[in-house]
Amino acid sequence: MRSATLAVLFTTGSALQAREWTDSTGTYKVTAEFVTLRGNQVVLEKSSGEIISIPITRLSPLDQAYVRGQSAPKIEMPLEVTRSTISRADGPPAGTIHGVAEARDLAGRTEAILQRACHRCHGEDGTSEGGFNFVTNLEKLATTYAKPTSPSQLVDRISARDDSVMPPVGEDPRLSLEDIEVIKSWIAAGSPTIPRSETRSFVTNEAVVESIHSHVSKVNERGRRFMRYFTLTHLYNAGVSEDELQTYRNAFAKLINSLSWNTDLVVPEVIDDAKTIFAVDIRQLQWNKEIWQAIEDANPYFLELVGPEAVACREMCETPMPSVRVDWFVFAASKPPLYHTTLGLPESDRALEDLLRVNVQANIDQEQAIRAGFNRSGVSQNNRLIEWHKSPYGSYWKSYDFGGNIGRQNLFECPLGPASGNRYFQHDGGEIIFTLPNGLLGFLLVDEAGARIDQGPTHIVSDPKQPDRAVTNGVSCLSCHYAGIIPKRDEVGVAVRLNRTAFQEADDILALYRPSEELDRLMSSDSERFASALRRLGISNVSRSGEPVSAIAARFQDDIDLRSASAEFGLQPQEFLKRLAQSTRVARLFSSLTIEGGTLKRDVFKDVFQSACADLNLITSTTHSGELSRSTQSGPMAEIPAKTQPGTRASVRQPSVGSIVEVAKFDDQRWGVSALAFGQRNKFLVAGHPDRSLTIFNVEEQSIAGHLKSIEGLQQISQCLFTPDGSRLMVGGSTGQIMIYGVSHEGILSQLGQFAGHTSEVTSIAVSADGKFVLSGESSKQARFWELATGEEVARLDGFAGAVKAVHLARNNRVAMATDGEKLVEFDLSRKQVVRDRPLTRSWASGQAAAFSADGDTVAVGDSYNVRLWNIKSGRELPTIEGNEITWSLRFSPDGSLLLGGGNAKVNVWSVSKSQRLSVQNTSGTGYNQTLAISDDGKLFTGLGSSNRALYVYGFR
């Protein structure tokens, strides 16, 4: 009975965050999660799993108030209160709320407190610290950070006793203890809101067109073809607060000027009373029609109306798409490929330097460059070098990033370069930051050869604000460099000055690694130039957590509710539901929106938007060139309209994968999943976790068969693979070790041995058909062939430019194949030599995932948003699978007919022969599926990311 009780306690507390508890004397403190209040006893759980039971009277008054606010039962409030409200049976600290008047008074007092102490950073003038710009919007606050039915993040932050407290230490005015108790009472009372009369009139699609038509008609005739319009009207209609709308305006103004080569800043012209429609002359941004064409081609949300004014707008602007939504534009144009296209970034650092008239090598040779080297920066995992060059518009900053810190990758050992030879450093890529003519910044990510890449490899650089932690050119750089250049201190020059005798070339080094005062002056000048440009755009309050472009780009991916979905179609919710009930194609896909509180994933909404416009009778024909598609979480694919010419319709039957059904679900993956594998004829599914633990699930019984904690020597588990007969399991980790376990029929693991040949993270594993040999790849650009029984290395594959993403062993154990994404290496195991080396993608960094088919005939490699395939025998490239996001994991079905790809909270299923998506399976959470597994018979598959908690197993039927 006790174990069952503890299970309930653990489940209750698992979603809460630990906090510091203090006894009534203030002497003793403990960090633990609140579990429940049982009678007069407070039950807490420490991070070690230890359960503590303390009388509530022994806690500090503040902790007692917290407990009562978390644990009291709910009762109903009068329906007149504008939210469904909750009161506490034993009363909140400030007293029980008895009626509507008291609820409104409490809401008013709470709003006034938040306005006075918090609004300046969380909404005023569009400020968005932490992406939180709606602190005075009580209705939205009650559904996010101040939910009455769950622990309140708002209360945690305003009550914190460390540096996380809000407002931050040193800022005034602050919240008094009385203010905090009022906010707690408001939440305890159910977070009631203040009834207000509706001041906004719904703006129809036709009204938007009228505003645009009225404006463009007043432009001189020859200038009309350069006018373009950006809208926030759908957000205004969806009830987004004025504070939040201002954040969108700030993000839009900053981004379009960050995509401009003009010397003047462009302030978008507001053309409507609500300030939701903006006019821009693209000549002022130095955009041409080709750039706008790229924006049109990428936009899936254009609703092409057929009224006379809409037609006139298209004719005067000489484009089928004269307007674009601001939120989508900020999301799409702040990252590749649109970021590269719109800013007109060249494909290499040399080409950019030619454009800016910066001669990097000459500046180094002539000692005109200034450098700073240091052991670690915020974005880089290893030591880093930044280098300044003067450009016509200000500065040209170039970083040299490294995949390690040893040998030629140690800046303190090899501070000179880049060049060939043991005396000079050898870098793996870099970031370029350059001043635009208007004072803002442009960014370019490059690989070790200087070729442009979309994202930096996560083992070299990472962005914790992104779900996949990948540094993405544009949005990640804008977020990190929110105030311009980040001040840095040189450590290399300091070390040389203190140890001159250790460096024979000390004078050469110090000619580049100059005194800190010079670097400080340059960085200060750059920061002021950047801040001045922002101020001229009306953006004065900047911080990383409040950077508007990255905040809005992240928010765009949030789930969509009924009101937001209706507004995106230009409809009010009741009208949307009415049309949905009469629809023939999209009612099923939008059915979740008809549930109270129901939402829809953004990618599903995007895929069906154009089709839904027709089905909801908003347009009479499909006229935009975007592809119409239908996405379903399960079930066979219906007819999918193919790409059409304007004014026409066509449909083709795609290959069917049958229904996709949920087979099993395993909850509470508290640390997420970093590796997956099926074994023993689909009986078992093994999941490796980032916290060094391993779980074996019995899929048939939907139970846990075994669990290993704190596996020594592995750290984060990165790869798992069963031998073909399922009797052994290989588990690789971030340290490079591979553990070998025996697997019983009951799923019990017993350690048999290990392979310790790798020196860095294990990135891929393949086992021979007879189960005797293993080929495994690592992040340090090597693959190793070894014997499973003895753990002895037989051969090594070298010559890769990046981490080995996929490996394959031929059935005869004579040929091994491996790829880093950039090239494919075929290795003769008997002769122990490379027999063929062929290029695949333009850079190893551009391929985020790779996979070989089971027969070794096909290789698939991610290339930016697309997936490219090659027939290995003929060397011929197959048709590309086109996508709209990075694919983070790839797996072929056993027969090679299907390819599965891990995306953002989904698994795509593609036909290899058709190069077309057949289905998409949404998975839990919002993170990227960085690991996939498919069973040996091809009937089961699963995928999950390290940030998600519920693991589903799906089956093809």
JSON list of N, CA and C in Angstrom, two decimals, residues 663-686:
[
{"chain": "A", "resi": 663, "resn": "VAL", "atom": "N", "xyz": [0.03, 2.22, -31.05]},
{"chain": "A", "resi": 663, "resn": "VAL", "atom": "CA", "xyz": [0.16, 0.86, -30.54]},
{"chain": "A", "resi": 663, "resn": "VAL", "atom": "C", "xyz": [0.43, 0.84, -29.04]},
{"chain": "A", "resi": 664, "resn": "ALA", "atom": "N", "xyz": [1.27, 1.76, -28.58]},
{"chain": "A", "resi": 664, "resn": "ALA", "atom": "CA", "xyz": [1.61, 1.80, -27.16]},
{"chain": "A", "resi": 664, "resn": "ALA", "atom": "C", "xyz": [2.03, 3.21, -26.78]},
{"chain": "A", "resi": 665, "resn": "LYS", "atom": "N", "xyz": [1.93, 3.50, -25.48]},
{"chain": "A", "resi": 665, "resn": "LYS", "atom": "CA", "xyz": [2.33, 4.80, -24.97]},
{"chain": "A", "resi": 665, "resn": "LYS", "atom": "C", "xyz": [3.04, 4.60, -23.64]},
{"chain": "A", "resi": 666, "resn": "PHE", "atom": "N", "xyz": [4.19, 5.26, -23.50]},
{"chain": "A", "resi": 666, "resn": "PHE", "atom": "CA", "xyz": [4.96, 5.18, -22.26]},
{"chain": "A", "resi": 666, "resn": "PHE", "atom": "C", "xyz": [5.18, 6.60, -21.76]},
{"chain": "A", "resi": 667, "resn": "ASP", "atom": "N", "xyz": [4.59, 6.91, -20.62]},
{"chain": "A", "resi": 667, "resn": "ASP", "atom": "CA", "xyz": [4.63, 8.26, -20.07]},
{"chain": "A", "resi": 667, "resn": "ASP", "atom": "C", "xyz": [5.86, 8.49, -19.21]},
{"chain": "A", "resi": 668, "resn": "ASP", "atom": "N", "xyz": [6.00, 9.76, -18.79]},
{"chain": "A", "resi": 668, "resn": "ASP", "atom": "CA", "xyz": [6.96, 10.19, -17.79]},
{"chain": "A", "resi": 668, "resn": "ASP", "atom": "C", "xyz": [8.40, 9.89, -18.17]},
{"chain": "A", "resi": 669, "resn": "GLN", "atom": "N", "xyz": [8.76, 10.22, -19.42]},
{"chain": "A", "resi": 669, "resn": "GLN", "atom": "CA", "xyz": [10.18, 10.19, -19.80]},
{"chain": "A", "resi": 669, "resn": "GLN", "atom": "C", "xyz": [10.80, 11.51, -19.31]},
{"chain": "A", "resi": 670, "resn": "ARG", "atom": "N", "xyz": [11.09, 11.58, -18.04]},
{"chain": "A", "resi": 670, "resn": "ARG", "atom": "CA", "xyz": [11.38, 12.86, -17.38]},
{"chain": "A", "resi": 670, "resn": "ARG", "atom": "C", "xyz": [12.56, 13.58, -17.99]},
{"chain": "A", "resi": 671, "resn": "TRP", "atom": "N", "xyz": [13.51, 12.83, -18.53]},
{"chain": "A", "resi": 671, "resn": "TRP", "atom": "CA", "xyz": [14.68, 13.47, -19.13]},
{"chain": "A", "resi": 671, "resn": "TRP", "atom": "C", "xyz": [14.65, 13.40, -20.64]},
{"chain": "A", "resi": 672, "resn": "GLY", "atom": "N", "xyz": [13.51, 13.05, -21.21]},
{"chain": "A", "resi": 672, "resn": "GLY", "atom": "CA", "xyz": [13.43, 12.91, -22.66]},
{"chain": "A", "resi": 672, "resn": "GLY", "atom": "C", "xyz": [14.12, 11.66, -23.13]},
{"chain": "A", "resi": 673, "resn": "VAL", "atom": "N", "xyz": [14.26, 11.53, -24.44]},
{"chain": "A", "resi": 673, "resn": "VAL", "atom": "CA", "xyz": [14.86, 10.34, -25.05]},
{"chain": "A", "resi": 673, "resn": "VAL", "atom": "C", "xyz": [15.91, 10.79, -26.05]},
{"chain": "A", "resi": 674, "resn": "SER", "atom": "N", "xyz": [17.08, 10.18, -26.00]},
{"chain": "A", "resi": 674, "resn": "SER", "atom": "CA", "xyz": [18.16, 10.55, -26.91]},
{"chain": "A", "resi": 674, "resn": "SER", "atom": "C", "xyz": [18.58, 9.41, -27.83]},
{"chain": "A", "resi": 675, "resn": "ALA", "atom": "N", "xyz": [18.03, 8.19, -27.66]},
{"chain": "A", "resi": 675, "resn": "ALA", "atom": "CA", "xyz": [18.34, 7.06, -28.54]},
{"chain": "A", "resi": 675, "resn": "ALA", "atom": "C", "xyz": [17.23, 6.03, -28.42]},
{"chain": "A", "resi": 676, "resn": "LEU", "atom": "N", "xyz": [16.90, 5.38, -29.55]},
{"chain": "A", "resi": 676, "resn": "LEU", "atom": "CA", "xyz": [15.81, 4.40, -29.59]},
{"chain": "A", "resi": 676, "resn": "LEU", "atom": "C", "xyz": [16.19, 3.20, -30.44]},
{"chain": "A", "resi": 677, "resn": "ALA", "atom": "N", "xyz": [15.67, 2.01, -30.10]},
{"chain": "A", "resi": 677, "resn": "ALA", "atom": "CA", "xyz": [15.89, 0.81, -30.92]},
{"chain": "A", "resi": 677, "resn": "ALA", "atom": "C", "xyz": [14.86, -0.24, -30.57]},
{"chain": "A", "resi": 678, "resn": "PHE", "atom": "N", "xyz": [14.36, -0.95, -31.60]},
{"chain": "A", "resi": 678, "resn": "PHE", "atom": "CA", "xyz": [13.49, -2.11, -31.41]},
{"chain": "A", "resi": 678, "resn": "PHE", "atom": "C", "xyz": [14.32, -3.38, -31.40]},
{"chain": "A", "resi": 679, "resn": "GLY", "atom": "N", "xyz": [13.83, -4.41, -30.66]},
{"chain": "A", "resi": 679, "resn": "GLY", "atom": "CA", "xyz": [14.54, -5.69, -30.63]},
{"chain": "A", "resi": 679, "resn": "GLY", "atom": "C", "xyz": [13.62, -6.85, -30.33]},
{"chain": "A", "resi": 680, "resn": "GLN", "atom": "N", "xyz": [14.12, -8.06, -30.63]},
{"chain": "A", "resi": 680, "resn": "GLN", "atom": "CA", "xyz": [13.41, -9.32, -30.39]},
{"chain": "A", "resi": 680, "resn": "GLN", "atom": "C", "xyz": [12.01, -9.32, -31.00]},
{"chain": "A", "resi": 681, "resn": "ARG", "atom": "N", "xyz": [12.02, -9.08, -32.33]},
{"chain": "A", "resi": 681, "resn": "ARG", "atom": "CA", "xyz": [10.77, -9.16, -33.12]},
{"chain": "A", "resi": 681, "resn": "ARG", "atom": "C", "xyz": [9.68, -8.25, -32.55]},
{"chain": "A", "resi": 682, "resn": "ASN", "atom": "N", "xyz": [10.06, -7.03, -32.30]},
{"chain": "A", "resi": 682, "resn": "ASN", "atom": "CA", "xyz": [9.13, -5.98, -31.86]},
{"chain": "A", "resi": 682, "resn": "ASN", "atom": "C", "xyz": [8.68, -6.12, -30.41]},
{"chain": "A", "resi": 683, "resn": "LYS", "atom": "N", "xyz": [9.23, -7.10, -29.70]},
{"chain": "A", "resi": 683, "resn": "LYS", "atom": "CA", "xyz": [8.80, -7.28, -28.32]},
{"chain": "A", "resi": 683, "resn": "LYS", "atom": "C", "xyz": [9.29, -6.14, -27.45]},
{"chain": "A", "resi": 684, "resn": "PHE", "atom": "N", "xyz": [10.53, -5.72, -27.67]},
{"chain": "A", "resi": 684, "resn": "PHE", "atom": "CA", "xyz": [11.13, -4.72, -26.82]},
{"chain": "A", "resi": 684, "resn": "PHE", "atom": "C", "xyz": [11.45, -3.43, -27.58]},
{"chain": "A", "resi": 685, "resn": "LEU", "atom": "N", "xyz": [11.35, -2.34, -26.85]},
{"chain": "A", "resi": 685, "resn": "LEU", "atom": "CA", "xyz": [11.82, -1.05, -27.33]},
{"chain": "A", "resi": 685, "resn": "LEU", "atom": "C", "xyz": [12.73, -0.49, -26.25]},
{"chain": "A", "resi": 686, "resn": "VAL", "atom": "N", "xyz": [13.97, -0.18, -26.63]},
{"chain": "A", "resi": 686, "resn": "VAL", "atom": "CA", "xyz": [14.90, 0.39, -25.66]},
{"chain": "A", "resi": 686, "resn": "VAL", "atom": "C", "xyz": [15.02, 1.88, -25.92]}
]
